[in-house]
JSON list of C-alpha atoms in Angstrom, two decimals:
[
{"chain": "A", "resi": 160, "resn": "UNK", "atom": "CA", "xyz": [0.00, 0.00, 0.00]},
{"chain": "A", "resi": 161, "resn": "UNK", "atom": "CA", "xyz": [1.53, 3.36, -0.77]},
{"chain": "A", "resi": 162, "resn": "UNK", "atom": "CA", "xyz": [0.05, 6.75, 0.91]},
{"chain": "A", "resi": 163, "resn": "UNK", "atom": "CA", "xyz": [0.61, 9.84, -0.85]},
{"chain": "A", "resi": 164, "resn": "UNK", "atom": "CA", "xyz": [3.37, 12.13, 0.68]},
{"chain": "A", "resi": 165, "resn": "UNK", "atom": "CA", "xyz": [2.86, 14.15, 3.53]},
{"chain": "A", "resi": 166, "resn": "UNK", "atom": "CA", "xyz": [2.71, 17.76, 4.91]},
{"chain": "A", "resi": 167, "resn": "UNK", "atom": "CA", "xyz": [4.07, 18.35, 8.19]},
{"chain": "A", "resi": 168, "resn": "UNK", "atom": "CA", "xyz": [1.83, 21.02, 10.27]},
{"chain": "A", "resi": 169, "resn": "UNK", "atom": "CA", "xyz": [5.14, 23.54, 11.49]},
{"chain": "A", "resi": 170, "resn": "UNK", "atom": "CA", "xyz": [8.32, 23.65, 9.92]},
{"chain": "A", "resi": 171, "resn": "UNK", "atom": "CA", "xyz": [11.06, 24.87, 12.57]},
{"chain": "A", "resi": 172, "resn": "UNK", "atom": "CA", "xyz": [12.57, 28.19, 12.46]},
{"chain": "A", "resi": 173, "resn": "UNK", "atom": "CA", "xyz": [15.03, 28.96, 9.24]},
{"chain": "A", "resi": 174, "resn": "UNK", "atom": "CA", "xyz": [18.68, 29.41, 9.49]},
{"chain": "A", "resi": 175, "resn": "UNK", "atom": "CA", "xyz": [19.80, 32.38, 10.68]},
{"chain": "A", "resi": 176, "resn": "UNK", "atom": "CA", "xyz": [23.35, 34.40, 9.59]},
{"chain": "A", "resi": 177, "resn": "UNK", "atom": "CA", "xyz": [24.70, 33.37, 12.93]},
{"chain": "A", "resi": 178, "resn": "UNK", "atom": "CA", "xyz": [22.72, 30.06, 13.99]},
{"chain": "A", "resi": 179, "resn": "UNK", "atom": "CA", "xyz": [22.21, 26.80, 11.72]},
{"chain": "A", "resi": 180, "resn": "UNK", "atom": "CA", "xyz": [18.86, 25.24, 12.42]},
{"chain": "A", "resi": 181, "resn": "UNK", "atom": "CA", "xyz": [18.62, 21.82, 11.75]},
{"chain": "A", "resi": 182, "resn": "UNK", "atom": "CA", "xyz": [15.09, 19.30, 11.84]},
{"chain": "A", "resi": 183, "resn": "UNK", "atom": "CA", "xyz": [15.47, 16.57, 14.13]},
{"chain": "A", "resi": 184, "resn": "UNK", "atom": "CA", "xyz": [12.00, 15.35, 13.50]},
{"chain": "A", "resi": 185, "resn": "UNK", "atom": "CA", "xyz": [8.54, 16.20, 13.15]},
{"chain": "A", "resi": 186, "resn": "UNK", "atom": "CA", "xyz": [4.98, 14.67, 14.21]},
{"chain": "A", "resi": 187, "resn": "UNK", "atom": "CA", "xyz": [1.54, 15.71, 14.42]},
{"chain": "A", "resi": 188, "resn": "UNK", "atom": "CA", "xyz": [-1.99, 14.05, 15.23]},
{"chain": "A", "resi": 189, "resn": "UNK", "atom": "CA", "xyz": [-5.37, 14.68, 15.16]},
{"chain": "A", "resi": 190, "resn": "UNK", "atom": "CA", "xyz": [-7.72, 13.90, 18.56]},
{"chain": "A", "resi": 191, "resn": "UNK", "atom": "CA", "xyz": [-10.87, 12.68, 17.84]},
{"chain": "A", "resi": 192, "resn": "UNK", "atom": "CA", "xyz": [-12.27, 13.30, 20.97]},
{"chain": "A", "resi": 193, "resn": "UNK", "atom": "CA", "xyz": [-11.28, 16.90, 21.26]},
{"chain": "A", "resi": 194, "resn": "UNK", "atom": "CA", "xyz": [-11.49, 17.53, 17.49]},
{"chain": "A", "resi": 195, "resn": "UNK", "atom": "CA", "xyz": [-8.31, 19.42, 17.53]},
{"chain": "A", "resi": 196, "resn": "UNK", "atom": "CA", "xyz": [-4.43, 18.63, 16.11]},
{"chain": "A", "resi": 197, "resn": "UNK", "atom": "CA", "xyz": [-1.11, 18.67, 18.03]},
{"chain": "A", "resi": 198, "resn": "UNK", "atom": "CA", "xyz": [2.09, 19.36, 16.14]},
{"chain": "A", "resi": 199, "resn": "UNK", "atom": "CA", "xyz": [5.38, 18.89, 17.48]},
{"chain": "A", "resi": 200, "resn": "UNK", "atom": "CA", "xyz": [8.84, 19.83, 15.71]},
{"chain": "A", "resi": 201, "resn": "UNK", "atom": "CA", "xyz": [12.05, 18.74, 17.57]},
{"chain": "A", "resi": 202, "resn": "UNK", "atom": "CA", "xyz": [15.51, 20.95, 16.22]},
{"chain": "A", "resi": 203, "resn": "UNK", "atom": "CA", "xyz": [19.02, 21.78, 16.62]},
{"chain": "A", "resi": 204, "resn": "UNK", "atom": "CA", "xyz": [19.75, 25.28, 17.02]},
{"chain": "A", "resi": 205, "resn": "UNK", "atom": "CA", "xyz": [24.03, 25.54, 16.29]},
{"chain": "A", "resi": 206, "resn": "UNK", "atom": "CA", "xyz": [25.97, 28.75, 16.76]},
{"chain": "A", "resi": 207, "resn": "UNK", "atom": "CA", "xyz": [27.97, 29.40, 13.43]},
{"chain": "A", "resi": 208, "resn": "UNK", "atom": "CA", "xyz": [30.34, 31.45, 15.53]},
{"chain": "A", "resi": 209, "resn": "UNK", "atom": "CA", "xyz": [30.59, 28.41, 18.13]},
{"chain": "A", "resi": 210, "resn": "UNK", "atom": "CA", "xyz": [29.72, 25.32, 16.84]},
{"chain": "A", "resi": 211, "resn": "UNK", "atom": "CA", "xyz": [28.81, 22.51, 19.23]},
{"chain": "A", "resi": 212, "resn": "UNK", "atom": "CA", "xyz": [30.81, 23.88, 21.97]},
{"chain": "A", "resi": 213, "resn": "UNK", "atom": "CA", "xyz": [29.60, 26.75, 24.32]},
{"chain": "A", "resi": 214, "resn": "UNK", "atom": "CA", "xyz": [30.73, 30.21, 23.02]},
{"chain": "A", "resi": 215, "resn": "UNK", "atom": "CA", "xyz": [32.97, 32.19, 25.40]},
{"chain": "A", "resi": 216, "resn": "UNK", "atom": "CA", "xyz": [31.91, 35.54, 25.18]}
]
């Protein structure tokens, strides 16, 4: 069975001139009960300045 592609709900922030954003993952549902839809973006925020390491300012 194929299902056609889909359309995630939120998109995280773009890239930035000083931070890299990166998409971990996405989900989203719909509850029935409620009748409403969660969405739910996990990301990486990286300091171009920095990198992975903590900036010393």
């Amino acid at each position: 069975m194929q299902t056609a592609p889909h359309t995630a709900m939120m998109e995280a922030p773009a890239s930035t001139d000083s931070q890299i954003i990166e998409t971990l993952g996405a989900i989203d549902a719909y509850d029935a009960v409620l009748n409403d839809d969660y969405a739910f973006v996990v990301f990486k925020e990286t300091d171009r300045k920095c990198g992975d390491r903590p900036c010393d300012e």
